[in-house]
Coordinates of C-alpha atoms and ligand atoms in Angstrom, one line a residue:
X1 CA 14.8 29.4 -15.3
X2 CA 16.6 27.2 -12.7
X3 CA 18.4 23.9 -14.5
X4 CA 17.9 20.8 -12.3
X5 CA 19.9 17.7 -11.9
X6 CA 20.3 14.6 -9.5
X7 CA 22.2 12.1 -9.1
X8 CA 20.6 8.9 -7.0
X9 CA 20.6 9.1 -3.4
X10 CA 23.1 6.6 -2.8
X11 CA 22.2 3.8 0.0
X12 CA 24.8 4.3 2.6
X13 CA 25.3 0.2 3.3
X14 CA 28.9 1.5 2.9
X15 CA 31.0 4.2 2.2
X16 CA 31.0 5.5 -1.8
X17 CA 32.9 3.6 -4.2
X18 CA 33.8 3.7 -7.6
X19 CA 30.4 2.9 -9.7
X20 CA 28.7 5.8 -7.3
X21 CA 32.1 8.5 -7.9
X22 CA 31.1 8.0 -11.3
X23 CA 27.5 9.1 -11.8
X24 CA 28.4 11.4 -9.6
X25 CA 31.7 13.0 -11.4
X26 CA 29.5 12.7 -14.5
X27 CA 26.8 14.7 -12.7
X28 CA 29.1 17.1 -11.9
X29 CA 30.7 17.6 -15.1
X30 CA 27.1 18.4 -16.4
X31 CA 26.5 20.9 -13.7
X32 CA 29.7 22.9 -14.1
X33 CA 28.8 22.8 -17.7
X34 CA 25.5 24.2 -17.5
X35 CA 27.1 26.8 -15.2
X36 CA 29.4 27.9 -17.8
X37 CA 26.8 28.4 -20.4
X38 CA 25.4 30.9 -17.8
X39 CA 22.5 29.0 -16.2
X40 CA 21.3 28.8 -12.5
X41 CA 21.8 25.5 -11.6
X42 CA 20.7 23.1 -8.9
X43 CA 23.1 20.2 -8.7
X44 CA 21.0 17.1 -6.1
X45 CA 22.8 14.9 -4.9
X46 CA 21.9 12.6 -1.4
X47 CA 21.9 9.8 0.5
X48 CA 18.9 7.1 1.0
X49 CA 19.1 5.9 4.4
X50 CA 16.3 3.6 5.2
X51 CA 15.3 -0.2 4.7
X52 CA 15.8 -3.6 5.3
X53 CA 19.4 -3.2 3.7
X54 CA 20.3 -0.7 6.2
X55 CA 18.9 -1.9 9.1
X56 CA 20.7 -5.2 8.5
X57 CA 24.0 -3.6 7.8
X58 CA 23.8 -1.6 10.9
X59 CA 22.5 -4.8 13.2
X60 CA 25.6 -6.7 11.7
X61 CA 27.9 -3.9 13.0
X62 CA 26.7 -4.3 16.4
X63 CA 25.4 -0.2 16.3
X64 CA 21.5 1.5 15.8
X65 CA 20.9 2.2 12.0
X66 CA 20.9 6.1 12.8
X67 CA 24.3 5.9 14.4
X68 CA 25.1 3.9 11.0
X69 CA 24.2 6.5 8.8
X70 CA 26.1 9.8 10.3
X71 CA 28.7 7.7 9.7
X72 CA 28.5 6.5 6.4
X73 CA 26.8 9.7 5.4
X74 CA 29.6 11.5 6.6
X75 CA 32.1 9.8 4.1
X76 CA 29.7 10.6 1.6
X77 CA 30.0 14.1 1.8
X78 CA 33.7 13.9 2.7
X79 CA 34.4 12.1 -0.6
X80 CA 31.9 14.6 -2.8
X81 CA 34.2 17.2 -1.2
X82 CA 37.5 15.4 -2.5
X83 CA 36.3 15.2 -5.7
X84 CA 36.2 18.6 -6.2
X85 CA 31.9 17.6 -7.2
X86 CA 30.2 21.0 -6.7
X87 CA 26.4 20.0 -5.6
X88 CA 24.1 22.7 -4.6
X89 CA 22.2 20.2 -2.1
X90 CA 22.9 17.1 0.1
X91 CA 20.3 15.2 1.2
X92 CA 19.1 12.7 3.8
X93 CA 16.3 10.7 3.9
X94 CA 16.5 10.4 7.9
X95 CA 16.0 14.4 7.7
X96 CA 13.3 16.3 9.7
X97 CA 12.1 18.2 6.7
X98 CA 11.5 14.5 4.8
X99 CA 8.8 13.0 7.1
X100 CA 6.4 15.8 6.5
X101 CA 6.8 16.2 2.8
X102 CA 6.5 12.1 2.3
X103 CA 3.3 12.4 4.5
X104 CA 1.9 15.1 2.0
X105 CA 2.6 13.5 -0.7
X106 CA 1.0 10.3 0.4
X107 CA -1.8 12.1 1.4
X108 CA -2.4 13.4 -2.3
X109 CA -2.0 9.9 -3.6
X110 CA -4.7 8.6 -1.1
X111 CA -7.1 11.4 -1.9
X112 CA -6.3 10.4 -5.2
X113 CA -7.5 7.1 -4.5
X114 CA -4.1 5.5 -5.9
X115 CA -3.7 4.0 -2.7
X116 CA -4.9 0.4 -1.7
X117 CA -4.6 -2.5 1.0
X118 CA -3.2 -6.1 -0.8
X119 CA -1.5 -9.0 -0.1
X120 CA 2.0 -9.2 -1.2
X121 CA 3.9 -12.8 -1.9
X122 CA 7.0 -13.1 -3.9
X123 CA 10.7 -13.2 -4.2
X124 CA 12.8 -10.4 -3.1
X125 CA 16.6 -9.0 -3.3
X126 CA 17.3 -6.8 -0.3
X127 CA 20.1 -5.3 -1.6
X128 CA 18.2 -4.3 -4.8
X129 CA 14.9 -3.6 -2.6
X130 CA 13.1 -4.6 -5.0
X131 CA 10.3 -7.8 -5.8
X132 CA 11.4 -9.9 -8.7
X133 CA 9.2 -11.0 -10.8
X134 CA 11.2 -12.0 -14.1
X135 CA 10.3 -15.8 -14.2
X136 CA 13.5 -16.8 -14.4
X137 CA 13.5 -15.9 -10.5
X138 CA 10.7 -19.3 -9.9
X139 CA 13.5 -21.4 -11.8
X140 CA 16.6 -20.2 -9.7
X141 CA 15.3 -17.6 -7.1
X142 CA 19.2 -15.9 -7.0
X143 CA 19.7 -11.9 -8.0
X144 CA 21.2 -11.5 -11.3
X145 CA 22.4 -8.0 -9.9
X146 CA 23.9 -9.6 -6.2
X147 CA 24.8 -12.9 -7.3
X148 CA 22.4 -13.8 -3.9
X149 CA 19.5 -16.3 -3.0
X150 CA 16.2 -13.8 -2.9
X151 CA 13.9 -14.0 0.0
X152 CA 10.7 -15.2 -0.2
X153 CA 7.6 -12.7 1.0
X154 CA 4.3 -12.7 2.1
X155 CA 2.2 -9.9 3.8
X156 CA -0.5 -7.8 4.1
X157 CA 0.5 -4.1 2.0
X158 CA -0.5 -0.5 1.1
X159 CA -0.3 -0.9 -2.7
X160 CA 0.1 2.1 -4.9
X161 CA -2.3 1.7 -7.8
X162 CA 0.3 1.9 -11.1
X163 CA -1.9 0.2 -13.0
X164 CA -4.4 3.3 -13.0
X165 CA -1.5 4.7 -15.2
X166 CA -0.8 2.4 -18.1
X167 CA -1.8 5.1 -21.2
X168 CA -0.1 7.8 -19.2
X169 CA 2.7 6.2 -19.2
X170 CA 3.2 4.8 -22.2
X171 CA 2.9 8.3 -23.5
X172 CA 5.3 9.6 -21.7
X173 CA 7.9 7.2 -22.3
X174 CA 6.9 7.0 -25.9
X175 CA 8.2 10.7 -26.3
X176 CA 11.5 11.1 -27.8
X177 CA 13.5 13.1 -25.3
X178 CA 12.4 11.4 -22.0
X179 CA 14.4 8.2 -21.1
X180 CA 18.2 9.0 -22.6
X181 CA 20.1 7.0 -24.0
X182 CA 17.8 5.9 -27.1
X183 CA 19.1 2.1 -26.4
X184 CA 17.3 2.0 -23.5
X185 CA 13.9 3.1 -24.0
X186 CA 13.1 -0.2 -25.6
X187 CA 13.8 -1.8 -22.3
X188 CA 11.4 0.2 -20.8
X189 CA 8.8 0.1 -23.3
X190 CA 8.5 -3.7 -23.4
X191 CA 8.1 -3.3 -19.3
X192 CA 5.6 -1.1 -19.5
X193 CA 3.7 -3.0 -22.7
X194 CA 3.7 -6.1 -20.5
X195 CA 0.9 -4.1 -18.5
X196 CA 1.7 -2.2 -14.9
X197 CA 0.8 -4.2 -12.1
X198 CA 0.8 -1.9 -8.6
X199 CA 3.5 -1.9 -6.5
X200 CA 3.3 -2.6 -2.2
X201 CA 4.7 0.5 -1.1
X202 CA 4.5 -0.6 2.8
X203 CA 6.3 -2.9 5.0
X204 CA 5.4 -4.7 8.2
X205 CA 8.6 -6.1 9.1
X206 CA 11.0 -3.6 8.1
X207 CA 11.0 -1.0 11.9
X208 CA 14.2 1.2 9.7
X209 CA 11.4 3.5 7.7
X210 CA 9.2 6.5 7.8
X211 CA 5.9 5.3 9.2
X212 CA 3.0 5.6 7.1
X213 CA 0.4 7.9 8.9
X214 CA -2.8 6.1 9.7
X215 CA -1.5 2.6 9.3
X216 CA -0.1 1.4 12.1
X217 CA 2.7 -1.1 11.8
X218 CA 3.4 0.0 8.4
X219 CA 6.8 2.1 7.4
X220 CA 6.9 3.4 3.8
X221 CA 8.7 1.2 1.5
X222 CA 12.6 2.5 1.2
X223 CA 11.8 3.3 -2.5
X224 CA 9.1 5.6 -2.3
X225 CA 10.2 7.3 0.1
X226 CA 13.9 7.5 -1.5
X227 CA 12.4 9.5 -4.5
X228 CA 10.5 12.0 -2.8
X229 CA 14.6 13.0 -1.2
X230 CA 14.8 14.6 -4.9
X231 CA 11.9 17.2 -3.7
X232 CA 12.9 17.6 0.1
X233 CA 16.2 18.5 -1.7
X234 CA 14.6 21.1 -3.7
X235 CA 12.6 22.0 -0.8
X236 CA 15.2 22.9 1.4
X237 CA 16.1 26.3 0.5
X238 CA 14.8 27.8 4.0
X239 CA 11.0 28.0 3.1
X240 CA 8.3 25.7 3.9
X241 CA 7.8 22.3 2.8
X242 CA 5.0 22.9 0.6
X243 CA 4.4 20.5 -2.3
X244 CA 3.1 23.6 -4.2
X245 CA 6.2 25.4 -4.0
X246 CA 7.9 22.9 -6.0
X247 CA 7.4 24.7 -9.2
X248 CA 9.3 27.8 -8.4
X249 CA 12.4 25.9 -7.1
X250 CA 13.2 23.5 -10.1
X251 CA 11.0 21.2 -10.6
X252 CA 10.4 19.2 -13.1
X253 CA 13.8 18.3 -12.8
X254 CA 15.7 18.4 -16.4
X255 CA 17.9 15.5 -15.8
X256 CA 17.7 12.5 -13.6
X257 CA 21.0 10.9 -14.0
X258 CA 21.3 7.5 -12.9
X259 CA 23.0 3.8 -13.4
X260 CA 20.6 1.1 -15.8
X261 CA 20.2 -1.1 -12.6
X262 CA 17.5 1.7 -11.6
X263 CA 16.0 3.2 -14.7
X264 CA 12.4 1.9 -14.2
X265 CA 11.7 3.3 -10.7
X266 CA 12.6 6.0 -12.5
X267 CA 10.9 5.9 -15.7
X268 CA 8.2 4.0 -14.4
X269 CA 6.8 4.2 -10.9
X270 CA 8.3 7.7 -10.2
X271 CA 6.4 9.3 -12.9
X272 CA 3.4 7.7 -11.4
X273 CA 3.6 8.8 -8.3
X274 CA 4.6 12.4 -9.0
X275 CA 1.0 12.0 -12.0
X276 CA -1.0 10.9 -9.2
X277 CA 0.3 13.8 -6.6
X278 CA -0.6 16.7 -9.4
X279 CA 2.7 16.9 -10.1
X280 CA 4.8 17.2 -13.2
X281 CA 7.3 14.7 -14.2
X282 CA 11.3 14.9 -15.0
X283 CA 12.0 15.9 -18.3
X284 CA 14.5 13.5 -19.0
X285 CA 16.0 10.3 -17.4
X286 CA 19.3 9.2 -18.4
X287 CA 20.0 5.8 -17.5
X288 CA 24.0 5.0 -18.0
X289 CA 26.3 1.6 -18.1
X290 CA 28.3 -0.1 -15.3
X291 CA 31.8 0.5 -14.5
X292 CA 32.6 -3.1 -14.7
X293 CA 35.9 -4.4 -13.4
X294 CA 37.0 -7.9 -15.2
X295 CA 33.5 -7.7 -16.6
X296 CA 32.0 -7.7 -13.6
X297 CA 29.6 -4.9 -11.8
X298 CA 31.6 -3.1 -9.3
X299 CA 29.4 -3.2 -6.3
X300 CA 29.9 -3.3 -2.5
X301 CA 27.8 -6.3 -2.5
X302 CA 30.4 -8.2 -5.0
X303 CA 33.2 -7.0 -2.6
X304 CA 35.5 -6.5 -6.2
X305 CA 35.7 -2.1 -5.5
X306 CA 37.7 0.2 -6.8
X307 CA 38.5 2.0 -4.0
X308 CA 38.0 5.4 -4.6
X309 CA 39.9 7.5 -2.1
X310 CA 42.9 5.1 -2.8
X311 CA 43.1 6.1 -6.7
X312 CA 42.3 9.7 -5.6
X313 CA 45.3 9.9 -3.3
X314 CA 47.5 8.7 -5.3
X315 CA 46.4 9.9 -8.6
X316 CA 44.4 13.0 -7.8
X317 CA 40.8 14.0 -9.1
X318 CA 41.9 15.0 -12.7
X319 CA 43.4 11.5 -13.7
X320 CA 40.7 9.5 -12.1
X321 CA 37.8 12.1 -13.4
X322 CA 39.3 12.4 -17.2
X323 CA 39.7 8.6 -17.5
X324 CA 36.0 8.3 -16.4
X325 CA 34.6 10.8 -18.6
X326 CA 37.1 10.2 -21.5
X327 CA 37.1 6.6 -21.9
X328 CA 33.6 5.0 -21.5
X329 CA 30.9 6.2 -23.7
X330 CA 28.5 7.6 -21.3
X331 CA 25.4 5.3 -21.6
X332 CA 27.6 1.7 -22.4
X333 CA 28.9 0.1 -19.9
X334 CA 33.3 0.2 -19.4
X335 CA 35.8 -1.7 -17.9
X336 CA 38.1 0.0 -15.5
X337 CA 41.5 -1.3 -16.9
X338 CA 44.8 -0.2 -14.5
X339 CA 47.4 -0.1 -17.5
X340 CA 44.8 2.2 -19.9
X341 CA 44.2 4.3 -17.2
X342 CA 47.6 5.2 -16.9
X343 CA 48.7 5.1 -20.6
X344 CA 45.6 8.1 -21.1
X345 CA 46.4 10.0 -18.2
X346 CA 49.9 10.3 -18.8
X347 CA 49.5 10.7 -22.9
X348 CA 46.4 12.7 -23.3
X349 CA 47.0 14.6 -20.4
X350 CA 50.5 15.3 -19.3
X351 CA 51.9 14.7 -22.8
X352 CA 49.7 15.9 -25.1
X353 CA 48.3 18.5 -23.7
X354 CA 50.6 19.6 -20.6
X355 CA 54.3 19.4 -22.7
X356 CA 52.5 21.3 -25.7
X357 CA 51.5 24.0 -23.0
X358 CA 55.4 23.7 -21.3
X359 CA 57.3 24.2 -24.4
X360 CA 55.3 26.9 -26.0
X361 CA 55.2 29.2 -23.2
X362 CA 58.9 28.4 -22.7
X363 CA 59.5 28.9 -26.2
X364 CA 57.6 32.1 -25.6
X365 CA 58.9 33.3 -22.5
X366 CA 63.0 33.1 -24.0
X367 CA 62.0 34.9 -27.5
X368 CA 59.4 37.4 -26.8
X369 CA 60.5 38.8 -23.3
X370 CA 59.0 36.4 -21.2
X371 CA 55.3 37.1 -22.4
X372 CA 52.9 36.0 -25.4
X373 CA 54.6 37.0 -29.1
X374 CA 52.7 40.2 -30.1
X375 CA 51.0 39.7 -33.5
X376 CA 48.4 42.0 -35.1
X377 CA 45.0 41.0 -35.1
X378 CA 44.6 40.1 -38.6
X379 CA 47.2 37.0 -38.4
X380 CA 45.8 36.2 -35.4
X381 CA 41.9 36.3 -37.1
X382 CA 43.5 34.1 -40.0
X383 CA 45.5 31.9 -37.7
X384 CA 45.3 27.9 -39.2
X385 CA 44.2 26.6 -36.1
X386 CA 41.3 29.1 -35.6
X387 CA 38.8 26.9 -37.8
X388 CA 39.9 23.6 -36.2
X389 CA 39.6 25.3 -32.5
X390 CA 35.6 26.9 -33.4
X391 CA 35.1 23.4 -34.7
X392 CA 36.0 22.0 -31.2
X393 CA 34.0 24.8 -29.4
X394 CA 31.1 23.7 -31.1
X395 CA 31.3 20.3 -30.8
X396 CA 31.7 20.7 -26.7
X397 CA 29.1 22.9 -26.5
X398 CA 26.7 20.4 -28.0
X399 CA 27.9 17.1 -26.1
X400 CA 28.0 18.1 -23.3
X401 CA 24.5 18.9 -22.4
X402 CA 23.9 15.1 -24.3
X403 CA 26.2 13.7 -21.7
X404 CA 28.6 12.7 -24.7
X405 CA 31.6 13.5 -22.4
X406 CA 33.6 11.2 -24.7
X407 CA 32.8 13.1 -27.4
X408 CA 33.8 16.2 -26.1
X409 CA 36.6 15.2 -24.3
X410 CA 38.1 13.9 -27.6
X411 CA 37.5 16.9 -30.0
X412 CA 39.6 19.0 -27.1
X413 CA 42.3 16.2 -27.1
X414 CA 42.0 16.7 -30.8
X415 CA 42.5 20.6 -30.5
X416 CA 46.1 20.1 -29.0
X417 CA 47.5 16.9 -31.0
X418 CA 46.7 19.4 -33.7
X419 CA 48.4 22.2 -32.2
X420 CA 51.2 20.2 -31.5
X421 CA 51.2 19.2 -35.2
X422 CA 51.4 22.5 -36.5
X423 CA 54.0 23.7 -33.8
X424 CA 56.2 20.5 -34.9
X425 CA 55.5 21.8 -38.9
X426 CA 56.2 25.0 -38.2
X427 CA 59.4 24.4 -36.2
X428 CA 59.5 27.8 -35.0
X429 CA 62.7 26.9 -33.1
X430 CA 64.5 26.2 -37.0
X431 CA 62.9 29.4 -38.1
X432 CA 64.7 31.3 -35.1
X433 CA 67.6 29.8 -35.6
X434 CA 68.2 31.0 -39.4
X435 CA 66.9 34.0 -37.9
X436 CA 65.0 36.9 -39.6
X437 CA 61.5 35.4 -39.2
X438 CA 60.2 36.9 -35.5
X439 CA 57.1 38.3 -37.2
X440 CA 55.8 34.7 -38.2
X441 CA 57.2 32.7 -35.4
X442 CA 55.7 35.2 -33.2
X443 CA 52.4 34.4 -34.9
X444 CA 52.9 30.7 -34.7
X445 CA 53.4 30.6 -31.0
X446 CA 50.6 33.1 -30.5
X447 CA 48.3 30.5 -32.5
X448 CA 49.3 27.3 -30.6
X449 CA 49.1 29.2 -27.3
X450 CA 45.6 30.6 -27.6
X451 CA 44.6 26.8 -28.6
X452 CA 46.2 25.9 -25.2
X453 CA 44.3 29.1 -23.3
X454 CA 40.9 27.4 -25.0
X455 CA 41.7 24.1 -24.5
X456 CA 42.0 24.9 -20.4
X457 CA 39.0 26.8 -20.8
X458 CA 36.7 23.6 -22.8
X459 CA 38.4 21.1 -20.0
X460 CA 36.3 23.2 -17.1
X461 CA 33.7 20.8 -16.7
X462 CA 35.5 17.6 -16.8
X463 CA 39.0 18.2 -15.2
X464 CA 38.3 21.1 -13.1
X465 CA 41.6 21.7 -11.4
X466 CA 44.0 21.0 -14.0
X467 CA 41.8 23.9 -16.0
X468 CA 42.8 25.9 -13.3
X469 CA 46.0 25.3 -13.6
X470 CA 46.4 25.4 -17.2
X471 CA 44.9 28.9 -17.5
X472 CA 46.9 30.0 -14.0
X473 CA 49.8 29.1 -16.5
X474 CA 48.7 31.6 -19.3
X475 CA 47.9 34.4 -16.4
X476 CA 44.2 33.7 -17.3
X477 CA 41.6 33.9 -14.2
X478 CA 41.1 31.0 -13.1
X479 CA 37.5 31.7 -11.9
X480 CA 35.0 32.4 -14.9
X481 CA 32.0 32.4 -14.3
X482 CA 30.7 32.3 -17.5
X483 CA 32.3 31.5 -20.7
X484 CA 30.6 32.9 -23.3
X485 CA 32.8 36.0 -23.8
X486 CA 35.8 33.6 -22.9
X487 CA 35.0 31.0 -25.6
X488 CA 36.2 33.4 -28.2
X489 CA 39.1 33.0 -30.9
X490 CA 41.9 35.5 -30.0
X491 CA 40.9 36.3 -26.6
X492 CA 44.4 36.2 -25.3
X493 CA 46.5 39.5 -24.8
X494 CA 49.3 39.7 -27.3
X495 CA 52.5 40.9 -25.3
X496 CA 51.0 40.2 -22.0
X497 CA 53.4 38.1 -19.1
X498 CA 53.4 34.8 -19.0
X499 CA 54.7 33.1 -15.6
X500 CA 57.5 31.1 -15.3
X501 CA 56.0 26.9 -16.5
X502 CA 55.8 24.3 -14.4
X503 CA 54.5 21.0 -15.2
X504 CA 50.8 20.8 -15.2
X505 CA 50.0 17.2 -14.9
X506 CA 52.2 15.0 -13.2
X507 CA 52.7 11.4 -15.0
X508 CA 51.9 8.3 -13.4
X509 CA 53.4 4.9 -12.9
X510 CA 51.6 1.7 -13.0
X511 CA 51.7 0.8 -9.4
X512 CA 50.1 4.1 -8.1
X513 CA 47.0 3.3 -10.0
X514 CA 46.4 -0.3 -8.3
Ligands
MSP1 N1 19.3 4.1 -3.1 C1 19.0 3.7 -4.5 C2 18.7 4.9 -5.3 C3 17.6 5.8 -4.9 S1 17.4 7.1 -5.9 C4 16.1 7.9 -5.3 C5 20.2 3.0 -5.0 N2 21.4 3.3 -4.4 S2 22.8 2.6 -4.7 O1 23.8 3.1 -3.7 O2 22.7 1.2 -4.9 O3 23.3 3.4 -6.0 C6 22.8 3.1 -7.2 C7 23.5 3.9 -8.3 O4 25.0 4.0 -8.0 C8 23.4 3.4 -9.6 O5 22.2 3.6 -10.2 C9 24.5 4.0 -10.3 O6 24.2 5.4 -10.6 C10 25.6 4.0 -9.2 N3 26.4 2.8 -9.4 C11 26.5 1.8 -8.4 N4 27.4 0.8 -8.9 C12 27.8 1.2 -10.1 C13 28.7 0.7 -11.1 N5 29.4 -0.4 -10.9 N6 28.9 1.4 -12.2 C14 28.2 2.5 -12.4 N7 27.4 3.1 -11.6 C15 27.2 2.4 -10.4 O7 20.1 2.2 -5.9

C-alpha cells in the first residue's frame, strides 16, 4: 500500500522562501518518517505556473512567462535539493503530460453535467487568485492576505457546479479524520453551512493558462488546473495518463499538507471536483499556521522574507530545519525570532545533545580501549534510562505521523537532558578516580551512549544530517532503511570501536542567523 503526500505546488512569482521551506521541510520530515516505519512512500511536491499572477510577474520582468518559470522553477528544485527534502516527484503545471490529464478530467466533469456557462462580477486578489466574497471586501475592497486593492471583475465564465455538492460535502468534512488540525474544521464547516455557490473555473482575459477544449477564448482557471498537478504527479511514473490508473499509484492521497491561507480549495472545491470526476477524495487535509515574522505573514508579496538560502548558508539545514519543526506547534502559527533561533540551536542541539555525545564517547574511548564499555546484557536490559528512552520511542512513533513534530522533537531533547542527568549523578569520572568500580562505570557509559545511538536514530526525520553524523560517531550505518529492528533498547555492540569525536553541531552566533 503506497503512502501519499504533497505539499502545494508553490506559484513561482519568485524564488522559494521561508513560509514555502517550511511546509515543505515539514513534508519531508513526514515522508522520511513514514519511510522509516517501512512504508512506500510518494513524497509530491511541484510548482503551479500559470495565471494572471504569473503572467504579470513575467511582463514586469521584461521576459515571456515560460522563460519566467524555468527560471524560477529551477530555484525551486535547487533549494529542495539544499535542503536535504527527499520528494519522489516534482511537478510542473506547464508540463506536456498536464494538458491532457486536465482535458480528461474536465471532460468527466462536463459529462457529469457539473459544468456551466455564467456571468462572473466581483472583487478579486491576484495574488491570492481567488474572488472575495467576505462582505467586508464591498466596505474596503483591499486583501486581508496582500495588504492590496482587489480588482473588480466582470465576464462571461464556465462555472463548475459546487453547489450540486452541498450534502456531500458536508459529510465529508463532518468526519473526524479529514481536515487536520481539529481547530480548523470549524472554519470550514461554517463555509460550507453558508451554502456552496459554484465557482467560474474559466478566464477570458488571462492568455498564461491551459485552454479549455471547446471554448474558445477561455484558459482554465490557475486553480483548477493547479490541483489536478497532484495527479499528473502521480501519473508520471512512465505509464499513460489515464485517470483510471490513479488508484494503483497512490491515490487517494493520505495527506495534503498545506498553509491555512488555502485549506478550502482544498477541503472544499477539490473534493468536488475529484466527486464529480468518479474519483476518491484525500483522506486527510492538514491545514497549518504562518511563519510570521514581527507578527506579520512572511510572504513575497509583503517583501518582509526570510531568505532562505541565506540562513541555510550560514547556519546549515539542521539548525534552520530543527528550529522549524521544534519550536512552532505545527497547526499554530509562529514567529521566526533571530535570538531563539540561536539560543535552541546551540542549547538543544550542540549542547545538549552534541557535548553529551562528545564527552561520553571520550570518556569511553580513554577507559575502555577506545570502544563502547562491555557490560552483560542483564545491566544493560535493567539500565535506568531504558524505560525513559521506550517512553520516547513511543511517543515519536505516535507524533509524528500527527505532524506533532514539536512533540516529538521534545521527548528526544528530553531523552538526552536525561541522559546527561544521570551521567552528571553518576559521575563516572569520581567513580574512576577512587578506582575499583569499572564494572558499573562501564555500565553507566554503556547506558548514556545507547540513549545517544537512539536519540540519532529518533532525530532521522527532522534533522537528517546531523542523525547521520551522530550515528557515524557511534560507528552506526548511517543509511537504515528501516528502523524497526534499530529502534530497539540495547542494540549497540558492547566492546565495539568507537571513532575518534569530533563536534557534531557547530554553535552559532547571533549575527550568522540575520
Ligand atoms: N499555488 C498555490 C497552491 C496550489 S496547490 C495545488 C499557492 N501557492 S503559494 O506559493 O502561494 O504557496 C502557498 C503555500 O506556501 C501556503 O499554503 C503554505 O503552505 C506556504 N506558505 C507561504 N507563506 C507562508 C508563511 N508565511 N508561513 C507558512 N507557510 C507559508 O497558494
Amino acid at each position: 500500500m503506497i503512502y501519499t503526500l504533497t505539499t502545494p505546488l508553490y506559484y513561482v512569482n519568485d524564488k522559494p522562501h521561508l513560509g514555502s521551506t517550511y511546509t515543505t521541510v515539514a513534508c519531508d520530515a513526514l515522508a522520511r518518517f513514514q519511510r522509516l516505519e517501512g512504508r512506500k512512500v510518494v513524497f509530491v511536491t511541484g510548482v503551479d505556473e500559470h495565471g494572471q499572477k504569473i503572467q504579470r510577474t513575467a511582463s514586469q520582468q521584461g521576459i515571456s512567462p515560460i522563460d519566467h518559470c524555468d527560471l524560477v522553477t529551477a530555484s525551486y528544485e535547487l533549494a529542495w535539493k539544499n535542503w536535504d527534502i527527499s520528494n519522489d516527484r516534482f511537478v510542473r503545471t506547464t508540463s506536456t503530460r498536464h494538458l491532457p490529464l486536465v482535458r480528461q478530467f474536465f471532460q468527466r466533469c462536463e459529462e457529469a453535467g457539473d459544468i456551466r456557462s455564467g456571468r462572473q462580477t466581483g472583487w478579486y486578489c491576484v495574488g491570492c487568485e481567488e474572488f472575495k466574497d467576505d462582505p467586508a471586501t464591498a466596505v474596503n475592497p483591499s486583501c486581508p492576505i496582500h495588504q492590496k486593492p482587489l480588482e473588480w471583475r466582470d465576464e462571461e465564465n464556465l462555472f463548475f457546479c459546487l453547489s450540486n455538492f452541498q450534502d456531500r460535502i458536508e459529510d465529508l468534512i463532518n468526519q473526524p479524520d479529514f481536515i487536520a488540525p481539529a481547530s480548523r474544521r470549524k472554519e470550514i464547516q461554517n463555509f460550507v453551512a453558508g451554502g456552496l455557490r459554484d465557482f467560474s473555473i474559466s478566464r477570458v482575459n488571462v492568455e498564461w493558462g491551459l485552454p479549455v477544449p471547446g471554448h474558445k477564448g477561455h484558459t482554465f482557471y490557475v486553480w483548477f488546473d493547479a490541483l489536478l498537478g497532484y495527479l499528473t504527479a502521480l501519473l508520471d511514473d512512465g505509464g499513460s495518463i489515464d485517470l483510471d490508473r490513479l488508484i494503483n499509484v497512490g491515490w487517494p492521497v493520505n495527506e495534503h499538507v498545506i498553509g491555512k491561507d488555502i485549506l478550502r480549495f482544498h477541503a472544499v472545491y477539490w473534493p468536488a471536483m475529484l466527486m464529480s470526476a468518479g474519483l476518491p477524495t484525500p483522506r486527510k487535509v492538514f491545514g497549518h499556521g504562518f511563519l510570521t515574522r514581527e507578527g506579520q505573514k512572511m510572504g513575497k508579496s509583503l517583501g518582509n522574507v526570510l531568505d532562505p538560502d541565506v540562513l541555510l548558508n550560514r547556519c546549515g539545514t539542521d539548525a534552520v530545519r530543527w528550529y522549524l519543526l521544534r519550536d512552532i506547534q505545527f497547526g499554530d502559527d509562529g514567529d521566526f525570532q533571530q535570538q531563539r533561533f540561536v539560543d535552541l540551536v546551540n542549547n538543544d542541539l550542540a549542547n545538549t545533545i552534541g557535548n553529551l555525545l562528545n564527552r561520553t564517547s571520550s570518556m569511553s574511548r580513554k577507559w575502555f580501549n577506545e570502544s563502547t564499555p562491555i557490560v552483560n546484557p542483564d545491566d544493560s536490559n535493567n539500565h535506568e534510562l531504558r524505560e525513559p528512552a521506550e517512553l520516547t520511542i513511543k511517543t515519536v512513533r505516535e507524533s509524528m505521523p500527527k505532524m506533532a513534530f514539536q512533540k516529538a522533537a521534545e521527548a528526544i531533547l528530553q531523552l538526552a537532558i536525561q541522559a546527561n542527568g544521570y551521567l552528571n549523578d553518576q559521575a563516572p569520572w569520581s567513580k574512576m578516580k577512587k578506582g575499583g568500580q569499572e564494572g558499573q562505570v562501564a555500565i553507566d557509559l554503556y547506558g548514556v551512549l545507547e540513549s545517544c545511538r537512539l536519540v540519532g536514530l529518533l532525530l532521522k526525520p527532522i534533522v537528517p544530517e546531523l542523525s547521520k553524523r551522530i550515528l557515524s560517531q557511534l560507528d552506526q550505518p548511517a543509511s537504515v532503511e528501516n528502523w524497526t529492528t534499530e529502534l530497539v533498547w540495547g542494540r549497540l555492540e558492547s566492546g565495539q570501536p568507537l571513532p575518534l569525536p569530533k563536534p557534531v553541531m557547530q554553535r552559532l552566533e547571533l549575527e550568522e542567523a540575520l
